[in-house]
Coordinates of C-alpha atoms and ligand atoms in Angstrom, one line a residue:
X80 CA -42.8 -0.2 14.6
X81 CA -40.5 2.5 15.6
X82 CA -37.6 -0.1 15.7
X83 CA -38.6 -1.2 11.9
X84 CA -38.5 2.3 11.1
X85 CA -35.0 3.2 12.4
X86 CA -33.9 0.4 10.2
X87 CA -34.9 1.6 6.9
X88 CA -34.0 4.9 7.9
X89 CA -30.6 4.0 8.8
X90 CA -30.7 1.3 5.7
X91 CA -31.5 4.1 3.4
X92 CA -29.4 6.4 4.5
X93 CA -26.6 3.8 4.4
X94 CA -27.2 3.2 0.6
X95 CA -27.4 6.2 -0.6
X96 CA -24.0 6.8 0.9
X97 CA -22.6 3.5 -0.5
X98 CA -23.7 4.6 -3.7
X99 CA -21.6 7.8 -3.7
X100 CA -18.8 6.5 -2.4
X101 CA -18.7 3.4 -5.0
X102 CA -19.0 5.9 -7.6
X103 CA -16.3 8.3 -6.6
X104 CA -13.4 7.3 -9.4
X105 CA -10.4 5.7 -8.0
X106 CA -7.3 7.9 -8.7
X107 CA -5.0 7.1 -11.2
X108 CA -1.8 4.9 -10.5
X109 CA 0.9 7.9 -10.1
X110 CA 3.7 7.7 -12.4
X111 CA 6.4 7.7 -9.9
X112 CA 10.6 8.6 -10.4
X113 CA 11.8 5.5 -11.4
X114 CA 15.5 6.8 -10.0
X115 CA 14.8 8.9 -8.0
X116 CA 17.8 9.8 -5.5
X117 CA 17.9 9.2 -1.7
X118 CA 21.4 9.9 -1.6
X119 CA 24.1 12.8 -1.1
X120 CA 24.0 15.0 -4.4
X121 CA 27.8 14.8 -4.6
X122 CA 27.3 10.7 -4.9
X123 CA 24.4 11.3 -7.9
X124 CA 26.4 9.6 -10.9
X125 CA 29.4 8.3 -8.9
X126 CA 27.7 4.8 -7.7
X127 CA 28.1 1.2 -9.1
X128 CA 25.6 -1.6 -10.0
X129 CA 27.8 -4.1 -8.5
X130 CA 26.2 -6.6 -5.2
X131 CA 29.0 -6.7 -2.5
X132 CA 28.7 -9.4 0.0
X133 CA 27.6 -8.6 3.8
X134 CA 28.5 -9.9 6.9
X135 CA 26.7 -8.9 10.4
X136 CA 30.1 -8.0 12.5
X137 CA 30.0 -7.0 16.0
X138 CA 33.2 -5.3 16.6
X139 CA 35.1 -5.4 19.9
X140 CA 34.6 -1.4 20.2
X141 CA 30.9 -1.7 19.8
X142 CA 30.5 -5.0 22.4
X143 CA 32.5 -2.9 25.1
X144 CA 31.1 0.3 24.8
X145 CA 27.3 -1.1 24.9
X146 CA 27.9 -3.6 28.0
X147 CA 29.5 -0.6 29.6
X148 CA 26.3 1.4 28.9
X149 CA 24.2 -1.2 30.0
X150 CA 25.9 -1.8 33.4
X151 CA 26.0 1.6 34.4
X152 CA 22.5 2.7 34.0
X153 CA 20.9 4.5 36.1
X154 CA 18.6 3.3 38.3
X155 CA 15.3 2.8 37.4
X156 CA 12.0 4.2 39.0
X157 CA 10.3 1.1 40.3
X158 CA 7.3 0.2 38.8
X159 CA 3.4 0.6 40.8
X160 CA 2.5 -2.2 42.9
X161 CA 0.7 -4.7 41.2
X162 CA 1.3 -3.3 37.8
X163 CA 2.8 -5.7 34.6
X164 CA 3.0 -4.0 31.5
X165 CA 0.3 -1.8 31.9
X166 CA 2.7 1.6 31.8
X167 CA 4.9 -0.2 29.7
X168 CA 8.0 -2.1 30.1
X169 CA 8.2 -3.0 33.8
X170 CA 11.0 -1.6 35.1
X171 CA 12.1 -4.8 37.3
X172 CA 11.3 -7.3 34.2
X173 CA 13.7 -4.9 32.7
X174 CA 16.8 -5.9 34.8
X175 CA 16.5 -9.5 33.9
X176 CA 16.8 -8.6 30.4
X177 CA 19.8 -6.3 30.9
X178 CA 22.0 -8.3 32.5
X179 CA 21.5 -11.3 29.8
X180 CA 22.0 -8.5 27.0
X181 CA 25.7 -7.6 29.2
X182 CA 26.6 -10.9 30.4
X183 CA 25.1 -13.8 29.1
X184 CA 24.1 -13.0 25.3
X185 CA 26.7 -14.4 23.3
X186 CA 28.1 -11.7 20.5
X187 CA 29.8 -14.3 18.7
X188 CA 27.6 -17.3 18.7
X189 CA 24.5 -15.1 17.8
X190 CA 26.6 -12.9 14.5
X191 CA 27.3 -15.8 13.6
X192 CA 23.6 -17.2 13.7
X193 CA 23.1 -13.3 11.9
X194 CA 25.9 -14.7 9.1
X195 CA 24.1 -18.3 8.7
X196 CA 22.6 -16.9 4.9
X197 CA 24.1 -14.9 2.5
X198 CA 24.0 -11.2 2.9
X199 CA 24.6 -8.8 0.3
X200 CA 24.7 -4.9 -0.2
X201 CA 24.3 -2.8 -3.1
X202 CA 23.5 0.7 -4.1
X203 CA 20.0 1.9 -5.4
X204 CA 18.7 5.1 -5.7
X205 CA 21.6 6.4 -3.8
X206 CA 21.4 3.8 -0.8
X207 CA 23.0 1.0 -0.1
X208 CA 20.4 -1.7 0.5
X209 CA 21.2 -4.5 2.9
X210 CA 19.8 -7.8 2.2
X211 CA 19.7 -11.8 2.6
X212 CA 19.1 -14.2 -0.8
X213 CA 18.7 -17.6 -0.3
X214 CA 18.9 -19.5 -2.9
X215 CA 17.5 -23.5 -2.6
X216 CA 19.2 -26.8 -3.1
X217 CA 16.2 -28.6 -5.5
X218 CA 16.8 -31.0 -7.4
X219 CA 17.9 -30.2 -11.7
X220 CA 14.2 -29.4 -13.3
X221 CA 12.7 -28.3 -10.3
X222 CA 10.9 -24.6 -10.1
X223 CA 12.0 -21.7 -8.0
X224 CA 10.3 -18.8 -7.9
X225 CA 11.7 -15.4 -6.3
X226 CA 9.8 -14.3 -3.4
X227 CA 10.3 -10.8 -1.5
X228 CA 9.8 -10.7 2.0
X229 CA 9.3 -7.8 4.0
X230 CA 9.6 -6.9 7.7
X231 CA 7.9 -3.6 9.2
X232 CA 8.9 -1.7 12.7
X233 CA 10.2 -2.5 15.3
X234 CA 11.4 -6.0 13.3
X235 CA 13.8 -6.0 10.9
X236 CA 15.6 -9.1 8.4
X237 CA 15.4 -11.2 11.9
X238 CA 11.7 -12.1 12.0
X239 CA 12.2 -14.1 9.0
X240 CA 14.9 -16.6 10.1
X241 CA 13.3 -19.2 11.4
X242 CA 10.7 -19.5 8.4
X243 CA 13.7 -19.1 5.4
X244 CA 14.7 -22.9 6.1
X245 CA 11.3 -24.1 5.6
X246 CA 10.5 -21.6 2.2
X247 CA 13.6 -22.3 0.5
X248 CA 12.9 -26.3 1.1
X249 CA 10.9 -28.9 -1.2
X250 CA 7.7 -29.4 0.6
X251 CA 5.5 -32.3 0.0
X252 CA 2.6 -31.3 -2.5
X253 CA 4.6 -28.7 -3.9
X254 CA 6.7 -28.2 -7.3
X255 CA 8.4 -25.5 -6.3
X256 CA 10.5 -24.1 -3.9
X257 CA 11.0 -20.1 -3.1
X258 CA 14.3 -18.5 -3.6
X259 CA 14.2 -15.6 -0.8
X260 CA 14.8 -12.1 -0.8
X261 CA 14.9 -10.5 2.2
X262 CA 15.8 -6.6 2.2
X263 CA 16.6 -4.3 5.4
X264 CA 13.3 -1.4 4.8
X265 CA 15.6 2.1 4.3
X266 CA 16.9 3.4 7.2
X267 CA 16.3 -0.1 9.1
X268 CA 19.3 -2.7 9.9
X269 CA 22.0 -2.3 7.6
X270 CA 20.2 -0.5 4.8
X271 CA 20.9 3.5 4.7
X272 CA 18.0 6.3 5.1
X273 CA 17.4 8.7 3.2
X274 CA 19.2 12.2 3.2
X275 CA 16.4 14.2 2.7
X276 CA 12.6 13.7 3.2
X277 CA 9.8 11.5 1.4
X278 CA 10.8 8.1 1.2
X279 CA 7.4 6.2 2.6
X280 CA 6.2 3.4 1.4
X281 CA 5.7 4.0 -2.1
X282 CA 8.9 5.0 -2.8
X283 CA 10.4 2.1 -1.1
X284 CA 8.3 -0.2 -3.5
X285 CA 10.1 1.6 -6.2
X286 CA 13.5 0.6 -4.3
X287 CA 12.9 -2.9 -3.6
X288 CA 11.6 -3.2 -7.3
X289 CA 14.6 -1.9 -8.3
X290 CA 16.4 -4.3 -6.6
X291 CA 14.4 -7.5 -7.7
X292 CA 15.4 -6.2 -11.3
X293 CA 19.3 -5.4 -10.4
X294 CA 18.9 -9.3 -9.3
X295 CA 17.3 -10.2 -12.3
X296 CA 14.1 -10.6 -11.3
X297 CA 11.6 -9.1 -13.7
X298 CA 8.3 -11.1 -11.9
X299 CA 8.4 -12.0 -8.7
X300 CA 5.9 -12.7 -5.7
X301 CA 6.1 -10.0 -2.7
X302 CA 4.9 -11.1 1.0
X303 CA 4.9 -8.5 3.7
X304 CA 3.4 -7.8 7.7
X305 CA 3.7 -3.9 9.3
X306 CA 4.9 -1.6 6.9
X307 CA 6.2 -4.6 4.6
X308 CA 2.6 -5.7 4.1
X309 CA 1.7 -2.0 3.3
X310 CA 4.8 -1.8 0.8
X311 CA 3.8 -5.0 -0.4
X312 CA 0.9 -4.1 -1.7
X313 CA 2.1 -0.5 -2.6
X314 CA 4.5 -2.6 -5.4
X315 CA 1.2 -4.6 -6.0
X316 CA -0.4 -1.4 -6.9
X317 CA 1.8 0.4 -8.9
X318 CA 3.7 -2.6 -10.8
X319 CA 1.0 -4.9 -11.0
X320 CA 3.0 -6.9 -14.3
X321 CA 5.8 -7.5 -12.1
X322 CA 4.2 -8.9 -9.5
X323 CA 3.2 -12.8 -9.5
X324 CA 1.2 -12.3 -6.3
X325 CA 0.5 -10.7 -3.1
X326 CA 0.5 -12.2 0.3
X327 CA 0.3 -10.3 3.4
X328 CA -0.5 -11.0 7.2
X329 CA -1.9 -7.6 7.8
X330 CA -4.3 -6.7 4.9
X331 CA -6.0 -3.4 5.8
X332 CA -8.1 -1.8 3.3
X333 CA -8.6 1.9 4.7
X334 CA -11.1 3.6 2.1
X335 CA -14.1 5.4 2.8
X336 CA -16.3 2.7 1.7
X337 CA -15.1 0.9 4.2
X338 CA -14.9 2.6 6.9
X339 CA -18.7 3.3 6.3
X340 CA -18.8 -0.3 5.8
X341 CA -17.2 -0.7 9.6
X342 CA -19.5 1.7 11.2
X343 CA -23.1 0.3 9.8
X344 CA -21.2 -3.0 11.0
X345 CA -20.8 -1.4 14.3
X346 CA -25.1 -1.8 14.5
X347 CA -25.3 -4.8 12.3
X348 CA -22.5 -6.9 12.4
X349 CA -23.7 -9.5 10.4
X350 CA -24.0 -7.2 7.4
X351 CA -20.7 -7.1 7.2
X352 CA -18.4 -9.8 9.2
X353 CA -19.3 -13.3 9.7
X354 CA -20.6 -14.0 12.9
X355 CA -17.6 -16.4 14.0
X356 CA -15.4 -13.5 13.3
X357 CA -17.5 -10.5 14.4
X358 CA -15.8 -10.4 17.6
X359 CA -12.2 -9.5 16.0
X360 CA -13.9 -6.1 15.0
X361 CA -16.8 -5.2 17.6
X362 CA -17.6 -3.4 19.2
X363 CA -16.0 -0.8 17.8
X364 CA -15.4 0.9 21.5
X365 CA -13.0 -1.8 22.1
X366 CA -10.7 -1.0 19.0
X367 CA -10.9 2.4 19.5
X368 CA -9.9 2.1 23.2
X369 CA -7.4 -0.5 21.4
X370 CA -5.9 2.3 19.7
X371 CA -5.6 5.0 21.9
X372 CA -4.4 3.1 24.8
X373 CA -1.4 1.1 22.4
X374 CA -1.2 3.6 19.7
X375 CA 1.0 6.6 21.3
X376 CA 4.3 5.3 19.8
X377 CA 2.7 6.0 16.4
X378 CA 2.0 9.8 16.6
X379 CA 4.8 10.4 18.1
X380 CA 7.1 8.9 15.3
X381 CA 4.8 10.9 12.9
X382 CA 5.8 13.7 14.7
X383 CA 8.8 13.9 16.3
X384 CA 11.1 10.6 15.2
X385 CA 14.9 12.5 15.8
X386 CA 13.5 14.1 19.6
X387 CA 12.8 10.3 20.4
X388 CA 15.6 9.0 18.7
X389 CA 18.2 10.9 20.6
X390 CA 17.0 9.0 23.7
X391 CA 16.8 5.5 22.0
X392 CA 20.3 6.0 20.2
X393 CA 22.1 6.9 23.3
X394 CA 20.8 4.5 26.2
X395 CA 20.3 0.4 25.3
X396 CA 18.4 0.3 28.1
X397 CA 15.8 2.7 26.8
X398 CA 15.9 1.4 23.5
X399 CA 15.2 -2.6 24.7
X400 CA 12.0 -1.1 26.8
X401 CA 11.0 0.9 23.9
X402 CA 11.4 -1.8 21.1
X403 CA 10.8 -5.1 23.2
X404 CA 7.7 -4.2 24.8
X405 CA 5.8 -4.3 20.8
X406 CA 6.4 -7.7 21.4
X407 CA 4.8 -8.2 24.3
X408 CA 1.2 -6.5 23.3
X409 CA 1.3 -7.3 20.0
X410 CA 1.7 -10.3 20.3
X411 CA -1.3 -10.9 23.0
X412 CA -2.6 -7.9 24.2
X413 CA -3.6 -9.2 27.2
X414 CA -0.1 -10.0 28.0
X415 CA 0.4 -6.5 29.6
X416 CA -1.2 -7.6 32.8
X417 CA 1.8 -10.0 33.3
X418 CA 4.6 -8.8 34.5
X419 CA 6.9 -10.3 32.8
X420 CA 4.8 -9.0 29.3
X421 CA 4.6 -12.5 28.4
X422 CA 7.3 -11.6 26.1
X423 CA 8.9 -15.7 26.6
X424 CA 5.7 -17.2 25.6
X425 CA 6.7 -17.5 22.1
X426 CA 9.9 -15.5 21.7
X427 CA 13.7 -16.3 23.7
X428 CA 15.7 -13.1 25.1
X429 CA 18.1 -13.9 22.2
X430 CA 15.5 -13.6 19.4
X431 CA 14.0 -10.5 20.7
X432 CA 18.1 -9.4 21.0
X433 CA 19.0 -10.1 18.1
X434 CA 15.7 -7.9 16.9
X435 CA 17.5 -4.9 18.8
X436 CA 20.7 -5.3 17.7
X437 CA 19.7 -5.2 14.3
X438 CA 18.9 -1.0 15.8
X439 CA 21.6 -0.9 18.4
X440 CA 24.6 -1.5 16.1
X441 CA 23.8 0.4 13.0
X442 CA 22.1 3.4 15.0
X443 CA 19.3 3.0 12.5
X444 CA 16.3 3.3 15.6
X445 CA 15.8 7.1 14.6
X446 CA 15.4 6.8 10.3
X447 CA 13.4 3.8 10.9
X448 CA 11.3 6.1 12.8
X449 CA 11.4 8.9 10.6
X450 CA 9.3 6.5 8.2
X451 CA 6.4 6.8 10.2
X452 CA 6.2 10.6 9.5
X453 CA 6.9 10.3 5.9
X454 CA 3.5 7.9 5.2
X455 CA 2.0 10.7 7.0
X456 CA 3.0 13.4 4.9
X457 CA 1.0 15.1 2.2
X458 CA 2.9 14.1 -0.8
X459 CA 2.5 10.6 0.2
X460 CA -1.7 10.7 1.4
X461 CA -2.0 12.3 -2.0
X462 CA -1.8 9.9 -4.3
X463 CA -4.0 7.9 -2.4
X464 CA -2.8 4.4 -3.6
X465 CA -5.1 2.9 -1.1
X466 CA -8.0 3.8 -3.2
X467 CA -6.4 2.3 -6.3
X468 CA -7.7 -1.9 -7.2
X469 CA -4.8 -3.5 -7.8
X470 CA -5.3 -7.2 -10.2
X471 CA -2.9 -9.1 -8.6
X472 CA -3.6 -12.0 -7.0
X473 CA -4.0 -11.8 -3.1
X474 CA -3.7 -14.1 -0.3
X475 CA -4.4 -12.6 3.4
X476 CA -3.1 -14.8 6.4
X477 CA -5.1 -13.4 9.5
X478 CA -3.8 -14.1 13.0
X479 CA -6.1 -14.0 15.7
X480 CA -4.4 -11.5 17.8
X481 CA -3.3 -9.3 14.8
X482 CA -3.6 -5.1 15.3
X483 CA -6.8 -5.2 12.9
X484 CA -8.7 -7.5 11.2
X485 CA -10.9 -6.9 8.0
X486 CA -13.6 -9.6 6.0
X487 CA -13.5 -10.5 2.3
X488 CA -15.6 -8.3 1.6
X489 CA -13.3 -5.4 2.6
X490 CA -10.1 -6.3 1.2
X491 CA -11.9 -6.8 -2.3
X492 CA -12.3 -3.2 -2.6
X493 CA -8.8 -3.0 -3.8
X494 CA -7.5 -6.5 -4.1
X495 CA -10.2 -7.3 -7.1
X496 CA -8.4 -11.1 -7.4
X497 CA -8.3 -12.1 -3.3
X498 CA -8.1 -15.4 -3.9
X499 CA -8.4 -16.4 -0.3
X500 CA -7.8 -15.4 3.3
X501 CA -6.3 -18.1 6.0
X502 CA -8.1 -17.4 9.0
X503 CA -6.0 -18.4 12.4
X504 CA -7.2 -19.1 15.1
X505 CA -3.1 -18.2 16.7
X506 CA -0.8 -15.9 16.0
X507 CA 0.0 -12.0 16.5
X508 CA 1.4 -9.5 15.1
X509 CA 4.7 -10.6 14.5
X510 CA 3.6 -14.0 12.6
X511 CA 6.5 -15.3 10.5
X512 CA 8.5 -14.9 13.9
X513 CA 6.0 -16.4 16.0
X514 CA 4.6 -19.3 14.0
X515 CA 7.5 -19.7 11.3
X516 CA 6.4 -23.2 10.0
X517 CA 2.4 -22.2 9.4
X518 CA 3.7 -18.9 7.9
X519 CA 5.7 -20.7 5.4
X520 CA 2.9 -23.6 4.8
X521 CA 0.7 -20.8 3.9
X522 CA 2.7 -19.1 2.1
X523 CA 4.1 -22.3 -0.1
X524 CA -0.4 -22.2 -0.3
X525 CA -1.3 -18.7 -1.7
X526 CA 1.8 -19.2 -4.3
X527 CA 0.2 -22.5 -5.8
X528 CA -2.9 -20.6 -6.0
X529 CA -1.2 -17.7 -7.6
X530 CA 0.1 -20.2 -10.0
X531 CA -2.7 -22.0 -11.2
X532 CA -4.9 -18.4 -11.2
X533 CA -1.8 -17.4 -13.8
X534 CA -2.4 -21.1 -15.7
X535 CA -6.1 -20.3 -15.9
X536 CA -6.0 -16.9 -17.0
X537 CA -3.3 -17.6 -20.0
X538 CA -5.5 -20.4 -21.0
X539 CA -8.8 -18.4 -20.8
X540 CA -7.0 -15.6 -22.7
X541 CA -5.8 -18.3 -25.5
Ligands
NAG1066 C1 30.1 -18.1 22.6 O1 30.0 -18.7 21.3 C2 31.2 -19.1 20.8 C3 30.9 -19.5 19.3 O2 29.7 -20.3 19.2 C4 31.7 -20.2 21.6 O3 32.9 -20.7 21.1 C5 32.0 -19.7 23.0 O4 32.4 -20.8 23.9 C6 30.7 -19.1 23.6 N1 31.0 -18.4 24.8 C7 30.4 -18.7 25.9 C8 30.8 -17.9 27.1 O5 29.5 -19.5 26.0
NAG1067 C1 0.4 5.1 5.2 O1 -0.1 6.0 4.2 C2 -1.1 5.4 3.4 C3 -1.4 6.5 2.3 O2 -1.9 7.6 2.9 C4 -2.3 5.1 4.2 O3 -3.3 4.4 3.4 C5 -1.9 4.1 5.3 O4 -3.0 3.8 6.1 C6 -0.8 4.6 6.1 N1 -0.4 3.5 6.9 C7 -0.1 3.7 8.2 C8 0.2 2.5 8.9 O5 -0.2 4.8 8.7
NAG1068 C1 -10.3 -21.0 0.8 O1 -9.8 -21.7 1.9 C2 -10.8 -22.5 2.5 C3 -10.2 -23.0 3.8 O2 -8.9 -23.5 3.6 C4 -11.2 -23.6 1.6 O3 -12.2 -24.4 2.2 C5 -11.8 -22.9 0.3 O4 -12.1 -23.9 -0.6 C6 -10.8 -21.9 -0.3 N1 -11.4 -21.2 -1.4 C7 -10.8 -21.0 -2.5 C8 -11.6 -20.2 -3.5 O5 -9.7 -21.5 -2.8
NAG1069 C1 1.3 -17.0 -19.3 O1 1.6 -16.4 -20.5 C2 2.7 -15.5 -20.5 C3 2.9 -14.9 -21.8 O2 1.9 -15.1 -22.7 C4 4.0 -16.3 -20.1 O3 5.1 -15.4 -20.0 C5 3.8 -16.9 -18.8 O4 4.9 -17.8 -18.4 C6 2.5 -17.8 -18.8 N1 2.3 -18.2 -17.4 C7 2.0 -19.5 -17.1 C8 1.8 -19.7 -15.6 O5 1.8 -20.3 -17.9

């Protein structure tokens, strides 16, 4: 009896506050600066349209200098007995992975694996923006449609290498083949930061929309993971007639509904998750232990980005512990008891080095970190674009060992058209790295479906 009772109470207390919150009115999509400047003043005015080709060039200055740095580290405080990863990077994997970054990582073999597509710079907003375009060899008559593809932090252009061959290829079952854009974020790789604070990720939607248009891309489909899923779906939100479709392999919907939703899941799973599934998201201890234990990076680069980056921007050694070890929780987070991180199991020393020199070389670790404090800041929490639906199309790809996962019935709340969600039973954080070829199948996928949702719609409309 008691029991019954605690369930309507907790049932009708639960709707009641469903009902307010599905009432609240969603904000308005903000009107943002369509040009707004990220540059020096004195450049406002003084910069050209025109798209210069790139090449990745490691000069002989840079080589020497970081091998020097790297050879005469100090030596490091040797990690607790019987400890992996569990304080972070250990400090005797860490040698290993030194001495391949000084001696046996091959500067020339791997810019020119950097240089194998096209790279181009040009200048929006005051930035130069760094980026790849792949265009495909299809046959005359043949459809291509532009896709943008965006990385998040600590990644960068390199994650998608391994899955541009197989996007910009004809695939059986398919009529078309993508056509690949593939931008550096601001401040990341070869693209500049800004000068002055603010640019998060709504303003880098404006950016990168910018620069589908400077390519002549006036629709286009947008696919994004880390802070590229979140910008993503920020261009989803606030140019939802430019964009064909959405997919994304970390689809978070953080509204108040939901996070209700989460907690009366917490005692019910069933309300809310499917039971197969429940075990990605309860209980909720383990998330929350999840976060603080894994989490630390994240305040700090909302706080204090340029204290840490003096650290990272001076010492290779520091910055490969700091940057590789993402790659060794997020991709299995049990990996940390090894102590090697597990950081071979699906990754080679010369991906993950490429990764860092991508930071290393441009000395872009401390504005990529600055981003991290921007989507903090006021200006940006206020307009509150999470709360806003969005009607394009959505596609979620969901790896098992992804930072969090969400049902359906979550991602709905602003992604009115979710079309589907791919559920994998593989896969971390870092999925178009890790599993390039069932990225790109399920990518190739959600674009069909975004097509024949567009078929359907103009015919309904007719
Ligand atoms: C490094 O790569 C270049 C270009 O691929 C190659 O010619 C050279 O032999 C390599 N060096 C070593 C030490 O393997
Ligand atoms: C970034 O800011 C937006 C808007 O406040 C918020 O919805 C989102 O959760 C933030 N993302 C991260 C990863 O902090
Ligand atoms: C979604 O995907 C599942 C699994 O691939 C499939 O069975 C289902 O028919 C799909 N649903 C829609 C609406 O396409
Ligand atoms: C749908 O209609 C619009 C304009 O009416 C057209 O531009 C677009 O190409 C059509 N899309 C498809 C998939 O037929």
């Amino acid at each position: 009896m008691g029991r019954v009772l605690t369930v309507l109470a907790v049932a009708a207390i639960g709707a009641g506050i469903w009902y307010v919150f599905q009432c609240c009115d969603a904000p308005q999509v903000p009107k943002l600066d369509l040009d707004e400047w990220w540059g020096p003043k004195d450049l406002k005015g003084r910069t050209d349209a025109s798209i210069r080709p790139f090449h990745v060039k490691f000069d002989e200055a840079l080589i020497q200098d970081l091998k020097s740095r790297l050879k005469n580290h100090r030596p490091f405080t040797p990690p607790l007995e019987g400890i992996g990863f569990e304080y972070g990077f250990n400090s005797k994997t860490i040698e290993t992975w030194i001495q391949y970054w000084a001696e046996k990582y091959n500067f020339t073999a791997r810019e020119k694996f950097l240089n194998q597509f096209p790279q181009f710079k040009t200048n929006i907003q005051g930035l130069d923006i760094h980026f790849i375009r792949v265009t495909p060899q299809v046959p005359q008559g043949f459809k291509v449609v532009p896709i943008l593809l965006m990385h998040g932090w600590p990644g960068s252009v390199r994650e998608f290498y391994e899955a541009i061959p197989f996007l910009t290829q004809q695939r059986p079952g398919y009529d078309f083949a993508f056509e690949v854009i593939v931008p550096s974020l601001p401040g990341y790789g070869f693209s500049d930061g800004a000068v002055r604070p603010g640019l998060a990720a709504p303003q880098t939607a404006v950016i990168f929309r910018n620069l589908m248009h400077r390519l002549g891309f006036k629709k286009f489909y947008v696919q994004g993971g880390d802070w590229g899923a979140l910008i993503a779906s920020s261009i989803s939100t606030l140019f939802p007639n430019e964009v064909l479709g959405h997919h994304t392999n970390m689809a978070v919907v953080q509204t108040n509904c939901n996070y209700l939703k989460l907690f009366i899941g917490s005692i019910f799973p069933s309300l809310v998750v499917d039971p197969s599934l429940a075990d990605r998201m309860y209980p909720l201890s383990n998330f929350i232990s999840y976060v603080l234990e894994e989490f630390g990076y994240f305040h700090l680069q909302a706080t204090k980005p340029d204290t840490v980056g003096t650290a990272l921007n001076d010492s290779p050694a520091g910055l490969l512990a700091y940057i590789v070890e993402k790659f060794s929780t997020w991709t299995r987070l049990d990996h940390k008891k090894k102590l090697d991180g597990g950081l071979e199991f699906r990754f080679t020393k010369d991906q993950l080095i490429d990764n860092l020199m991508l930071y290393w070389a441009p000395k872009s670790i401390t504005t990529s970190m600055r981003f991290y404090a921007e989507n903090m800041s006021d200006k940006t929490r206020n307009m509150k674009l999470e709360q806003i639906k969005t009607p394009v199309p959505t596609w979620a790809l969901q790896a098992k060992h992804e930072l969090f996962y969400q049902p359906p019935s979550f991602l709905k709340v602003k992604y009115t058209n979710l079309l589907n969600t791919t559920v994998l039973d593989d896969g971390g954080h870092f999925l178009a790295f890790e599993l390039p070829q069932i990225f790109a199948e399920d990518v190739f996928k959600a674009v069909k479906a975004f097509r024949e949702f567009h078929v359907k719609k103009n015919k309904t409309e007719l």
